[in-house]
Amino acid sequence: MMQRHLGFSEEDLMLNAGRAAFKLLQIQYPAVRKLIVFCGGGNNAGDGYVLARLAHEQGYSVLINQFKPTEQLPPLARKMAERAQQAGVVFLFMEDTIDNDAELIVDALLGIGIQNQVREPLQSAIALINDSGLPVLSLDLPSGLQADTGVILGHCVKASCTITFIGLKTGLMTMDGPDYRGHLFLDDLGGGTCLSQIMPAATLIEEKEVASLLAPRKKNSHKGDFGHVLIIGGGEGMPGSVCLAALAAARTGAGLVTVATKPEHAKRPVTGLPEAMIHGISSIKDILSLIKRASVCVIGPGLGTDDWAVQLFNEVIASQLPMVIDASALRILADHPQHDDNWILTPHPGEAAGLLHCKINDIQSDRFEAVSQLQQQYGGQIILKGLGSLIRTDAAKTYLCAQGNPGMASAGMGDALSGIIAGLIAQKFSLAEAARLGVWLHAAAGDLAAGEEGEKGLLASDIMPFIRLLMNNKIRLGPKIGL
């Protein structure tokens, strides 16, 4: 039981949760004096009863809208409801309107235990909350959100802010969670270092970890110290993909960048990067000489799936260079599955579905299970892109990136990510380090670029200056989660 790990009784945890939520309410909504607390039928409701009692004792006008009779509640939640009644809090039962004087709703309807679709009467209660136009504070997670996967179970409270307890729930960080949680706050309920005994489902990539790994360079350095990235792609009609990957690798700090592409695309320099070398590949002999000189290879941006592409893919796989496999190369891999520990695969949900021969909905319904399956089947490091990008390492650890924004859902962003990761590998980061650092740097650069001029119209090329700033620890984002 969780209380054994934390050294508290279940009652202490519930009281601490209610106190923490009330404290946050006072900080976030200092002008609010009238609130209504929606309480469901489980222990999440118990947290709501504690908050309601504390607010009442502090002179707030409080109504509790109860959706299960007190006598039918679990023992501890029943005890907290009885205390609230004894304190004089006004109770309503399944009220289908909201008092006109209410200034805030506290959502304590459903907690982490929900696995099935939301049914009546809670379905109507959630609709009532969402239609109220009032700010909403959700306790632990918005009611109707699946705590592990972030999938909405039919209906979900749209919170203004959420305070989650003990540890971050993975569902708050991926899929629909970020759209429904509002501002996110965490309280460990006094667990502190005791939480280190609990194996997390995923580890959040933190800015301080990234910064600690990006050490300054030695003064006595030359370009050979920072590796040579080979980028293969740019098939018919898609020369820009390799240009973006090359620019990202260079801005990440790779010493040399070479592009291998269709002969007709090699007649012009890499757009925005005259420092890059470019070679037209018309035969296997051409690519072999480039592979021998490279430290790491990116294959896939704009590659296509024709015979030219398949031949290049096979030669890269045979080389045993560290590899970043993206875009078209993932489709080739899906048709010819194999296992390799020396690569990083970077699928979006559609490409992941192709690799696992399933539907996109199967991937999105449990992204954590999907990234684990991909790693087991294909080996190496797997990056499942999307909101709350996931990294599954060959050490069976899962990392989650909380950075990123919807402006990054645009052409070329995946090419930039591949280039960033390759640039890190070239600088002697391990594949596991490069995967998680690369995802964070890419997403953080996207957030910084969006902060300058907005999310709409954000281009992959817009993030390039921020990659350099982040690599040199010249700029910081600050926390996305309140603590």
GROMACS .gro file of C-alpha atoms in nm:
model
  483
    1MET     CA    1   0.000   0.000   0.000
    2MET     CA    2   0.113   0.355  -0.075
    3GLN     CA    3   0.080   0.464   0.288
    4ARG     CA    4   0.340   0.203   0.392
    5HIS     CA    5   0.592   0.355   0.151
    6LEU     CA    6   0.523   0.706   0.276
    7GLY     CA    7   0.506   0.631   0.647
    8PHE     CA    8   0.156   0.778   0.687
    9SER     CA    9  -0.184   0.626   0.752
   10GLU     CA   10  -0.446   0.642   0.478
   11GLU     CA   11  -0.635   0.893   0.688
   12ASP     CA   12  -0.327   1.114   0.720
   13LEU     CA   13  -0.282   1.107   0.342
   14MET     CA   14  -0.643   1.210   0.284
   15LEU     CA   15  -0.619   1.492   0.537
   16ASN     CA   16  -0.289   1.609   0.385
   17ALA     CA   17  -0.441   1.601   0.036
   18GLY     CA   18  -0.738   1.812   0.144
   19ARG     CA   19  -0.509   2.060   0.320
   20ALA     CA   20  -0.277   2.087   0.020
   21ALA     CA   21  -0.571   2.143  -0.215
   22PHE     CA   22  -0.721   2.412   0.010
   23LYS     CA   23  -0.385   2.587   0.039
   24LEU     CA   24  -0.353   2.590  -0.342
   25LEU     CA   25  -0.708   2.724  -0.373
   26GLN     CA   26  -0.617   3.014  -0.144
   27ILE     CA   27  -0.303   3.092  -0.345
   28GLN     CA   28  -0.448   3.053  -0.695
   29TYR     CA   29  -0.788   3.208  -0.626
   30PRO     CA   30  -0.736   3.465  -0.348
   31ALA     CA   31  -1.055   3.656  -0.432
   32VAL     CA   32  -1.283   3.350  -0.422
   33ARG     CA   33  -1.504   3.313  -0.113
   34LYS     CA   34  -1.792   3.100  -0.246
   35LEU     CA   35  -1.736   2.751  -0.378
   36ILE     CA   36  -1.918   2.432  -0.458
   37VAL     CA   37  -1.749   2.095  -0.415
   38PHE     CA   38  -1.864   1.806  -0.636
   39CYS     CA   39  -1.801   1.480  -0.449
   40GLY     CA   40  -1.831   1.135  -0.607
   41GLY     CA   41  -1.840   0.792  -0.449
   42GLY     CA   42  -1.476   0.704  -0.380
   43ASN     CA   43  -1.180   0.821  -0.179
   44ASN     CA   44  -1.120   1.110  -0.419
   45ALA     CA   45  -1.444   1.246  -0.274
   46GLY     CA   46  -1.286   1.218   0.070
   47ASP     CA   47  -1.023   1.474  -0.034
   48GLY     CA   48  -1.308   1.701  -0.140
   49TYR     CA   49  -1.489   1.665   0.193
   50VAL     CA   50  -1.170   1.760   0.377
   51LEU     CA   51  -1.123   2.069   0.160
   52ALA     CA   52  -1.489   2.168   0.204
   53ARG     CA   53  -1.466   2.145   0.584
   54LEU     CA   54  -1.142   2.343   0.599
   55ALA     CA   55  -1.284   2.615   0.373
   56HIS     CA   56  -1.602   2.635   0.581
   57GLU     CA   57  -1.398   2.667   0.901
   58GLN     CA   58  -1.206   2.955   0.739
   59GLY     CA   59  -1.527   3.146   0.668
   60TYR     CA   60  -1.585   3.047   0.306
   61SER     CA   61  -1.937   2.989   0.177
   62VAL     CA   62  -1.930   2.620   0.083
   63LEU     CA   63  -2.180   2.384  -0.076
   64ILE     CA   64  -2.115   2.014  -0.129
   65ASN     CA   65  -2.293   1.853  -0.424
   66GLN     CA   66  -2.289   1.487  -0.325
   67PHE     CA   67  -2.329   1.206  -0.579
   68LYS     CA   68  -2.334   0.911  -0.339
   69PRO     CA   69  -2.510   0.911  -0.001
   70THR     CA   70  -2.278   0.939   0.297
   71GLU     CA   71  -2.375   0.597   0.433
   72GLN     CA   72  -2.273   0.431   0.103
   73LEU     CA   73  -1.924   0.582   0.085
   74PRO     CA   74  -1.603   0.387   0.158
   75PRO     CA   75  -1.526   0.402   0.533
   76LEU     CA   76  -1.265   0.678   0.523
   77ALA     CA   77  -1.452   0.900   0.277
   78ARG     CA   78  -1.765   0.849   0.489
   79LYS     CA   79  -1.574   0.963   0.798
   80MET     CA   80  -1.462   1.282   0.619
   81ALA     CA   81  -1.816   1.348   0.494
   82GLU     CA   82  -1.953   1.310   0.848
   83ARG     CA   83  -1.691   1.554   0.979
   84ALA     CA   84  -1.794   1.807   0.715
   85GLN     CA   85  -2.161   1.764   0.811
   86GLN     CA   86  -2.080   1.804   1.180
   87ALA     CA   87  -1.887   2.122   1.099
   88GLY     CA   88  -2.199   2.268   0.940
   89VAL     CA   89  -2.118   2.245   0.569
   90VAL     CA   90  -2.435   2.252   0.358
   91PHE     CA   91  -2.494   1.930   0.158
   92LEU     CA   92  -2.692   1.896  -0.164
   93PHE     CA   93  -2.765   1.564  -0.333
   94MET     CA   94  -2.720   1.527  -0.710
   95GLU     CA   95  -2.822   1.888  -0.764
   96ASP     CA   96  -2.849   1.958  -1.138
   97THR     CA   97  -2.799   2.333  -1.115
   98ILE     CA   98  -2.517   2.548  -0.980
   99ASP     CA   99  -2.580   2.825  -0.730
  100ASN     CA  100  -2.565   3.162  -0.903
  101ASP     CA  101  -2.335   3.295  -0.632
  102ALA     CA  102  -2.071   3.022  -0.675
  103GLU     CA  103  -1.727   3.150  -0.777
  104LEU     CA  104  -1.532   2.824  -0.804
  105ILE     CA  105  -1.599   2.454  -0.850
  106VAL     CA  106  -1.388   2.187  -0.683
  107ASP     CA  107  -1.394   1.860  -0.875
  108ALA     CA  108  -1.369   1.554  -0.648
  109LEU     CA  109  -1.593   1.322  -0.848
  110LEU     CA  110  -1.357   1.055  -0.981
  111GLY     CA  111  -1.001   0.957  -0.899
  112ILE     CA  112  -0.734   0.721  -1.026
  113GLY     CA  113  -0.949   0.409  -0.994
  114ILE     CA  114  -1.175   0.473  -1.292
  115GLN     CA  115  -1.118   0.236  -1.584
  116ASN     CA  116  -1.455   0.227  -1.762
  117GLN     CA  117  -1.660   0.487  -1.944
  118VAL     CA  118  -1.821   0.755  -1.727
  119ARG     CA  119  -2.190   0.681  -1.671
  120GLU     CA  120  -2.484   0.868  -1.528
  121PRO     CA  121  -2.527   1.051  -1.299
  122LEU     CA  122  -2.160   1.155  -1.320
  123GLN     CA  123  -2.182   1.211  -1.695
  124SER     CA  124  -2.438   1.487  -1.635
  125ALA     CA  125  -2.240   1.620  -1.339
  126ILE     CA  126  -1.933   1.663  -1.559
  127ALA     CA  127  -2.140   1.839  -1.826
  128LEU     CA  128  -2.281   2.070  -1.557
  129ILE     CA  129  -1.930   2.159  -1.440
  130ASN     CA  130  -1.800   2.219  -1.792
  131ASP     CA  131  -2.100   2.432  -1.890
  132SER     CA  132  -2.084   2.648  -1.577
  133GLY     CA  133  -1.821   2.892  -1.703
  134LEU     CA  134  -1.661   2.887  -1.357
  135PRO     CA  135  -1.297   2.809  -1.280
  136VAL     CA  136  -1.247   2.447  -1.177
  137LEU     CA  137  -0.992   2.298  -0.937
  138SER     CA  138  -0.959   1.922  -0.989
  139LEU     CA  139  -0.823   1.701  -0.712
  140ASP     CA  140  -0.557   1.450  -0.822
  141LEU     CA  141  -0.678   1.452  -1.183
  142PRO     CA  142  -0.976   1.580  -1.383
  143SER     CA  143  -1.271   1.345  -1.339
  144GLY     CA  144  -1.306   1.118  -1.640
  145LEU     CA  145  -0.937   1.111  -1.735
  146GLN     CA  146  -0.767   0.771  -1.723
  147ALA     CA  147  -0.475   0.819  -1.487
  148ASP     CA  148  -0.225   0.595  -1.666
  149THR     CA  149  -0.291   0.662  -2.035
  150GLY     CA  150  -0.442   1.011  -2.055
  151VAL     CA  151  -0.741   0.878  -2.248
  152ILE     CA  152  -1.080   1.041  -2.185
  153LEU     CA  153  -1.331   0.784  -2.067
  154GLY     CA  154  -1.625   0.930  -2.255
  155HIS     CA  155  -1.658   1.256  -2.061
  156CYS     CA  156  -1.401   1.460  -1.868
  157VAL     CA  157  -1.393   1.770  -1.651
  158LYS     CA  158  -1.207   2.056  -1.817
  159ALA     CA  159  -1.008   2.188  -1.521
  160SER     CA  160  -0.857   2.532  -1.480
  161CYS     CA  161  -0.594   2.378  -1.257
  162THR     CA  162  -0.524   2.037  -1.110
  163ILE     CA  163  -0.339   1.946  -0.795
  164THR     CA  164  -0.209   1.591  -0.810
  165PHE     CA  165  -0.082   1.406  -0.507
  166ILE     CA  166   0.224   1.197  -0.417
  167GLY     CA  167   0.354   1.169  -0.775
  168LEU     CA  168   0.269   1.283  -1.126
  169LYS     CA  169   0.016   1.059  -1.298
  170THR     CA  170   0.136   0.966  -1.644
  171GLY     CA  171  -0.208   1.036  -1.789
  172LEU     CA  172  -0.175   1.401  -1.692
  173MET     CA  173   0.132   1.433  -1.913
  174THR     CA  174   0.029   1.271  -2.240
  175MET     CA  175  -0.263   1.221  -2.480
  176ASP     CA  176  -0.560   1.436  -2.366
  177GLY     CA  177  -0.428   1.500  -2.015
  178PRO     CA  178  -0.253   1.833  -2.087
  179ASP     CA  179  -0.565   1.970  -2.260
  180TYR     CA  180  -0.791   1.890  -1.963
  181ARG     CA  181  -0.571   1.939  -1.655
  182GLY     CA  182  -0.516   2.316  -1.682
  183HIS     CA  183  -0.226   2.443  -1.473
  184LEU     CA  184  -0.068   2.145  -1.301
  185PHE     CA  185   0.056   2.137  -0.942
  186LEU     CA  186   0.215   1.854  -0.746
  187ASP     CA  187   0.218   1.793  -0.371
  188ASP     CA  188   0.402   1.487  -0.238
  189LEU     CA  189   0.191   1.493   0.083
  190GLY     CA  190   0.506   1.484   0.292
  191GLY     CA  191   0.645   1.173   0.123
  192GLY     CA  192   0.974   1.339   0.032
  193THR     CA  193   1.261   1.095  -0.004
  194CYS     CA  194   1.034   0.799   0.078
  195LEU     CA  195   0.902   0.825  -0.278
  196SER     CA  196   1.240   0.706  -0.407
  197GLN     CA  197   1.141   0.356  -0.294
  198ILE     CA  198   0.861   0.347  -0.552
  199MET     CA  199   0.946   0.247  -0.909
  200PRO     CA  200   0.798   0.512  -1.141
  201ALA     CA  201   0.612   0.424  -1.460
  202ALA     CA  202   0.813   0.699  -1.630
  203THR     CA  203   1.077   0.954  -1.538
  204LEU     CA  204   1.020   1.317  -1.630
  205ILE     CA  205   1.308   1.472  -1.825
  206GLU     CA  206   1.407   1.779  -1.625
  207GLU     CA  207   1.585   2.091  -1.740
  208LYS     CA  208   1.842   2.072  -1.461
  209GLU     CA  209   1.947   1.723  -1.576
  210VAL     CA  210   1.985   1.843  -1.935
  211ALA     CA  211   2.188   2.145  -1.826
  212SER     CA  212   2.417   1.930  -1.612
  213LEU     CA  213   2.503   1.708  -1.909
  214LEU     CA  214   2.584   1.996  -2.144
  215ALA     CA  215   2.932   2.078  -2.016
  216PRO     CA  216   3.144   2.353  -2.175
  217ARG     CA  217   3.395   2.241  -2.436
  218LYS     CA  218   3.765   2.219  -2.374
  219LYS     CA  219   3.948   2.518  -2.513
  220ASN     CA  220   4.191   2.290  -2.699
  221SER     CA  221   3.934   2.137  -2.936
  222HIS     CA  222   3.897   2.080  -3.308
  223LYS     CA  223   3.607   1.979  -3.531
  224GLY     CA  224   3.709   1.615  -3.527
  225ASP     CA  225   3.637   1.604  -3.155
  226PHE     CA  226   3.269   1.666  -3.219
  227GLY     CA  227   3.195   1.398  -3.471
  228HIS     CA  228   3.073   1.365  -3.826
  229VAL     CA  229   2.701   1.332  -3.897
  230LEU     CA  230   2.592   1.166  -4.222
  231ILE     CA  231   2.233   1.239  -4.326
  232ILE     CA  232   2.080   1.022  -4.598
  233GLY     CA  233   1.753   1.115  -4.765
  234GLY     CA  234   1.597   1.377  -4.986
  235GLY     CA  235   1.425   1.162  -5.246
  236GLU     CA  236   1.201   1.283  -5.526
  237GLY     CA  237   1.043   1.618  -5.439
  238MET     CA  238   1.172   1.625  -5.080
  239PRO     CA  239   1.514   1.790  -5.072
  240GLY     CA  240   1.421   2.013  -4.779
  241SER     CA  241   1.402   1.727  -4.528
  242VAL     CA  242   1.775   1.660  -4.528
  243CYS     CA  243   1.848   2.033  -4.515
  244LEU     CA  244   1.652   2.068  -4.191
  245ALA     CA  245   1.816   1.761  -4.037
  246ALA     CA  246   2.160   1.889  -4.138
  247LEU     CA  247   2.100   2.235  -3.996
  248ALA     CA  248   1.973   2.089  -3.668
  249ALA     CA  249   2.278   1.861  -3.637
  250ALA     CA  250   2.510   2.156  -3.696
  251ARG     CA  251   2.328   2.382  -3.449
  252THR     CA  252   2.350   2.105  -3.190
  253GLY     CA  253   2.727   2.117  -3.227
  254ALA     CA  254   2.834   1.840  -3.464
  255GLY     CA  255   3.185   1.905  -3.597
  256LEU     CA  256   3.101   1.803  -3.955
  257VAL     CA  257   2.776   1.739  -4.140
  258THR     CA  258   2.746   1.555  -4.471
  259VAL     CA  259   2.427   1.510  -4.674
  260ALA     CA  260   2.385   1.213  -4.908
  261THR     CA  261   2.095   1.258  -5.146
  262LYS     CA  262   1.968   1.209  -5.500
  263PRO     CA  263   2.221   1.328  -5.760
  264GLU     CA  264   1.984   1.594  -5.890
  265HIS     CA  265   1.957   1.747  -5.542
  266ALA     CA  266   2.333   1.756  -5.491
  267LYS     CA  267   2.380   2.032  -5.745
  268ARG     CA  268   2.283   2.300  -5.495
  269PRO     CA  269   2.410   2.372  -5.143
  270VAL     CA  270   2.220   2.269  -4.833
  271THR     CA  271   1.973   2.552  -4.776
  272GLY     CA  272   2.080   2.767  -4.483
  273LEU     CA  273   2.397   2.566  -4.422
  274PRO     CA  274   2.678   2.632  -4.669
  275GLU     CA  275   2.910   2.463  -4.418
  276ALA     CA  276   2.760   2.122  -4.495
  277MET     CA  277   2.905   1.887  -4.754
  278ILE     CA  278   2.662   1.737  -5.005
  279HIS     CA  279   2.703   1.428  -5.222
  280GLY     CA  280   2.485   1.279  -5.492
  281ILE     CA  281   2.444   0.904  -5.450
  282SER     CA  282   2.399   0.707  -5.769
  283SER     CA  283   2.561   0.379  -5.662
  284ILE     CA  284   2.628   0.171  -5.350
  285LYS     CA  285   2.998   0.250  -5.385
  286ASP     CA  286   2.919   0.619  -5.335
  287ILE     CA  287   2.748   0.564  -5.000
  288LEU     CA  288   3.006   0.318  -4.865
  289SER     CA  289   3.284   0.575  -4.883
  290LEU     CA  290   3.073   0.825  -4.689
  291ILE     CA  291   2.970   0.572  -4.424
  292LYS     CA  292   3.336   0.495  -4.352
  293ARG     CA  293   3.401   0.858  -4.257
  294ALA     CA  294   3.089   0.912  -4.043
  295SER     CA  295   3.041   0.889  -3.666
  296VAL     CA  296   2.663   0.852  -3.685
  297CYS     CA  297   2.402   0.825  -3.958
  298VAL     CA  298   2.052   0.965  -3.993
  299ILE     CA  299   1.847   0.786  -4.255
  300GLY     CA  300   1.490   0.858  -4.353
  301PRO     CA  301   1.416   1.231  -4.395
  302GLY     CA  302   1.255   1.257  -4.738
  303LEU     CA  303   1.410   0.922  -4.831
  304GLY     CA  304   1.113   0.756  -4.998
  305THR     CA  305   1.072   0.379  -5.031
  306ASP     CA  306   1.192   0.310  -5.386
  307ASP     CA  307   1.477   0.072  -5.475
  308TRP     CA  308   1.735   0.349  -5.425
  309ALA     CA  309   1.606   0.407  -5.071
  310VAL     CA  310   1.592   0.037  -4.980
  311GLN     CA  311   1.949  -0.021  -5.100
  312LEU     CA  312   2.078   0.271  -4.895
  313PHE     CA  313   1.884   0.151  -4.591
  314ASN     CA  314   2.036  -0.196  -4.615
  315GLU     CA  315   2.390  -0.058  -4.642
  316VAL     CA  316   2.345   0.165  -4.339
  317ILE     CA  317   2.207  -0.122  -4.131
  318ALA     CA  318   2.499  -0.343  -4.233
  319SER     CA  319   2.754  -0.074  -4.138
  320GLN     CA  320   2.684  -0.096  -3.763
  321LEU     CA  321   2.721   0.280  -3.731
  322PRO     CA  322   2.505   0.436  -3.461
  323MET     CA  323   2.182   0.518  -3.646
  324VAL     CA  324   1.882   0.746  -3.616
  325ILE     CA  325   1.596   0.592  -3.815
  326ASP     CA  326   1.313   0.825  -3.913
  327ALA     CA  327   1.031   0.885  -4.160
  328SER     CA  328   1.049   0.674  -4.478
  329ALA     CA  329   1.317   0.450  -4.329
  330LEU     CA  330   1.068   0.345  -4.062
  331ARG     CA  331   0.829   0.230  -4.334
  332ILE     CA  332   1.107   0.025  -4.489
  333LEU     CA  333   1.184  -0.124  -4.147
  334ALA     CA  334   0.816  -0.208  -4.094
  335ASP     CA  335   0.825  -0.412  -4.416
  336HIS     CA  336   1.151  -0.584  -4.315
  337PRO     CA  337   1.143  -0.604  -3.932
  338GLN     CA  338   1.468  -0.663  -3.747
  339HIS     CA  339   1.623  -0.606  -3.407
  340ASP     CA  340   1.927  -0.385  -3.345
  341ASP     CA  341   2.073  -0.232  -3.031
  342ASN     CA  342   2.266   0.036  -3.219
  343TRP     CA  343   1.981   0.256  -3.336
  344ILE     CA  344   1.726   0.511  -3.224
  345LEU     CA  345   1.383   0.484  -3.385
  346THR     CA  346   1.172   0.802  -3.390
  347PRO     CA  347   0.815   0.710  -3.496
  348HIS     CA  348   0.508   0.927  -3.469
  349PRO     CA  349   0.188   0.734  -3.382
  350GLY     CA  350   0.115   0.646  -3.746
  351GLU     CA  351   0.465   0.511  -3.803
  352ALA     CA  352   0.449   0.327  -3.471
  353ALA     CA  353   0.127   0.160  -3.584
  354GLY     CA  354   0.304   0.050  -3.902
  355LEU     CA  355   0.594  -0.096  -3.704
  356LEU     CA  356   0.361  -0.290  -3.475
  357HIS     CA  357   0.112  -0.373  -3.753
  358CYS     CA  358  -0.183  -0.230  -3.564
  359LYS     CA  359  -0.411   0.074  -3.576
  360ILE     CA  360  -0.314   0.425  -3.466
  361ASN     CA  361  -0.587   0.411  -3.201
  362ASP     CA  362  -0.416   0.106  -3.052
  363ILE     CA  363  -0.100   0.313  -3.012
  364GLN     CA  364  -0.272   0.618  -2.869
  365SER     CA  365  -0.496   0.426  -2.628
  366ASP     CA  366  -0.186   0.322  -2.431
  367ARG     CA  367   0.127   0.500  -2.547
  368PHE     CA  368   0.335   0.359  -2.262
  369GLU     CA  369   0.256   0.002  -2.359
  370ALA     CA  370   0.316   0.083  -2.726
  371VAL     CA  371   0.664   0.229  -2.671
  372SER     CA  372   0.753  -0.071  -2.455
  373GLN     CA  373   0.639  -0.313  -2.728
  374LEU     CA  374   0.839  -0.124  -2.989
  375GLN     CA  375   1.155  -0.149  -2.782
  376GLN     CA  376   1.105  -0.520  -2.716
  377GLN     CA  377   1.048  -0.595  -3.084
  378TYR     CA  378   1.306  -0.366  -3.245
  379GLY     CA  379   1.566  -0.302  -2.973
  380GLY     CA  380   1.776   0.009  -2.921
  381GLN     CA  381   1.613   0.331  -2.805
  382ILE     CA  382   1.258   0.418  -2.909
  383ILE     CA  383   1.108   0.766  -2.922
  384LEU     CA  384   0.730   0.772  -2.956
  385LYS     CA  385   0.657   1.127  -3.068
  386GLY     CA  386   0.348   1.322  -2.977
  387LEU     CA  387   0.215   1.520  -2.683
  388GLY     CA  388   0.420   1.395  -2.391
  389SER     CA  389   0.681   1.228  -2.612
  390LEU     CA  390   0.807   0.902  -2.463
  391ILE     CA  391   1.155   0.753  -2.474
  392ARG     CA  392   1.201   0.383  -2.398
  393THR     CA  393   1.564   0.283  -2.349
  394ASP     CA  394   1.741  -0.048  -2.387
  395ALA     CA  395   1.763  -0.052  -2.006
  396ALA     CA  396   1.381  -0.082  -1.996
  397LYS     CA  397   1.338   0.270  -1.858
  398THR     CA  398   1.074   0.509  -1.987
  399TYR     CA  399   1.125   0.885  -1.995
  400LEU     CA  400   0.860   1.148  -2.061
  401CYS     CA  401   0.905   1.499  -2.201
  402ALA     CA  402   0.662   1.762  -2.072
  403GLN     CA  403   0.786   2.030  -2.313
  404GLY     CA  404   0.648   2.098  -2.660
  405ASN     CA  405   0.341   2.268  -2.805
  406PRO     CA  406   0.086   2.217  -3.085
  407GLY     CA  407   0.270   2.463  -3.309
  408MET     CA  408   0.528   2.189  -3.356
  409ALA     CA  409   0.275   1.976  -3.544
  410SER     CA  410   0.418   2.093  -3.875
  411ALA     CA  411   0.629   1.959  -4.160
  412GLY     CA  412   0.999   1.921  -4.092
  413MET     CA  413   0.988   1.905  -3.712
  414GLY     CA  414   1.070   1.535  -3.715
  415ASP     CA  415   1.365   1.596  -3.947
  416ALA     CA  416   1.497   1.856  -3.703
  417LEU     CA  417   1.464   1.612  -3.413
  418SER     CA  418   1.663   1.347  -3.599
  419GLY     CA  419   1.938   1.598  -3.668
  420ILE     CA  420   1.954   1.708  -3.305
  421ILE     CA  421   1.984   1.351  -3.182
  422ALA     CA  422   2.255   1.269  -3.435
  423GLY     CA  423   2.445   1.584  -3.338
  424LEU     CA  424   2.447   1.465  -2.977
  425ILE     CA  425   2.565   1.115  -3.069
  426ALA     CA  426   2.844   1.269  -3.276
  427GLN     CA  427   2.956   1.450  -2.960
  428LYS     CA  428   2.989   1.116  -2.780
  429PHE     CA  429   2.665   1.107  -2.588
  430SER     CA  430   2.536   0.753  -2.549
  431LEU     CA  431   2.232   0.660  -2.757
  432ALA     CA  432   2.011   0.660  -2.447
  433GLU     CA  433   2.136   1.005  -2.343
  434ALA     CA  434   2.104   1.141  -2.696
  435ALA     CA  435   1.746   1.017  -2.723
  436ARG     CA  436   1.618   1.182  -2.409
  437LEU     CA  437   1.831   1.498  -2.436
  438GLY     CA  438   1.742   1.536  -2.803
  439VAL     CA  439   1.370   1.511  -2.740
  440TRP     CA  440   1.388   1.766  -2.459
  441LEU     CA  441   1.607   2.012  -2.654
  442HIS     CA  442   1.381   1.988  -2.959
  443ALA     CA  443   1.063   2.044  -2.756
  444ALA     CA  444   1.216   2.321  -2.546
  445ALA     CA  445   1.339   2.502  -2.857
  446GLY     CA  446   0.986   2.475  -2.994
  447ASP     CA  447   0.844   2.630  -2.678
  448LEU     CA  448   1.093   2.915  -2.690
  449ALA     CA  449   1.020   2.983  -3.057
  450ALA     CA  450   0.645   2.976  -2.991
  451GLY     CA  451   0.695   3.214  -2.701
  452GLU     CA  452   0.848   3.469  -2.938
  453GLU     CA  453   0.578   3.484  -3.206
  454GLY     CA  454   0.311   3.227  -3.119
  455GLU     CA  455   0.234   2.866  -3.202
  456LYS     CA  456   0.046   2.913  -3.529
  457GLY     CA  457   0.278   2.931  -3.827
  458LEU     CA  458   0.573   2.789  -3.631
  459LEU     CA  459   0.826   2.634  -3.872
  460ALA     CA  460   1.097   2.379  -3.809
  461SER     CA  461   1.355   2.635  -3.918
  462ASP     CA  462   1.230   2.873  -3.645
  463ILE     CA  463   1.363   2.651  -3.367
  464MET     CA  464   1.724   2.643  -3.491
  465PRO     CA  465   1.856   2.954  -3.308
  466PHE     CA  466   1.712   2.825  -2.981
  467ILE     CA  467   1.884   2.488  -3.017
  468ARG     CA  468   2.217   2.665  -3.006
  469LEU     CA  469   2.116   2.875  -2.703
  470LEU     CA  470   1.999   2.567  -2.514
  471MET     CA  471   2.310   2.367  -2.600
  472ASN     CA  472   2.521   2.644  -2.448
  473ASN     CA  473   2.300   2.687  -2.139
  474LYS     CA  474   2.234   3.047  -2.244
  475ILE     CA  475   1.859   3.034  -2.184
  476ARG     CA  476   1.626   2.860  -1.939
  477LEU     CA  477   1.259   2.767  -1.957
  478GLY     CA  478   1.170   2.728  -1.590
  479PRO     CA  479   0.928   2.465  -1.453
  480LYS     CA  480   0.605   2.371  -1.629
  481ILE     CA  481   0.466   2.211  -1.314
  482GLY     CA  482   0.395   2.395  -0.991
  483LEU     CA  483   0.562   2.243  -0.688
   0.00000   0.00000   0.00000
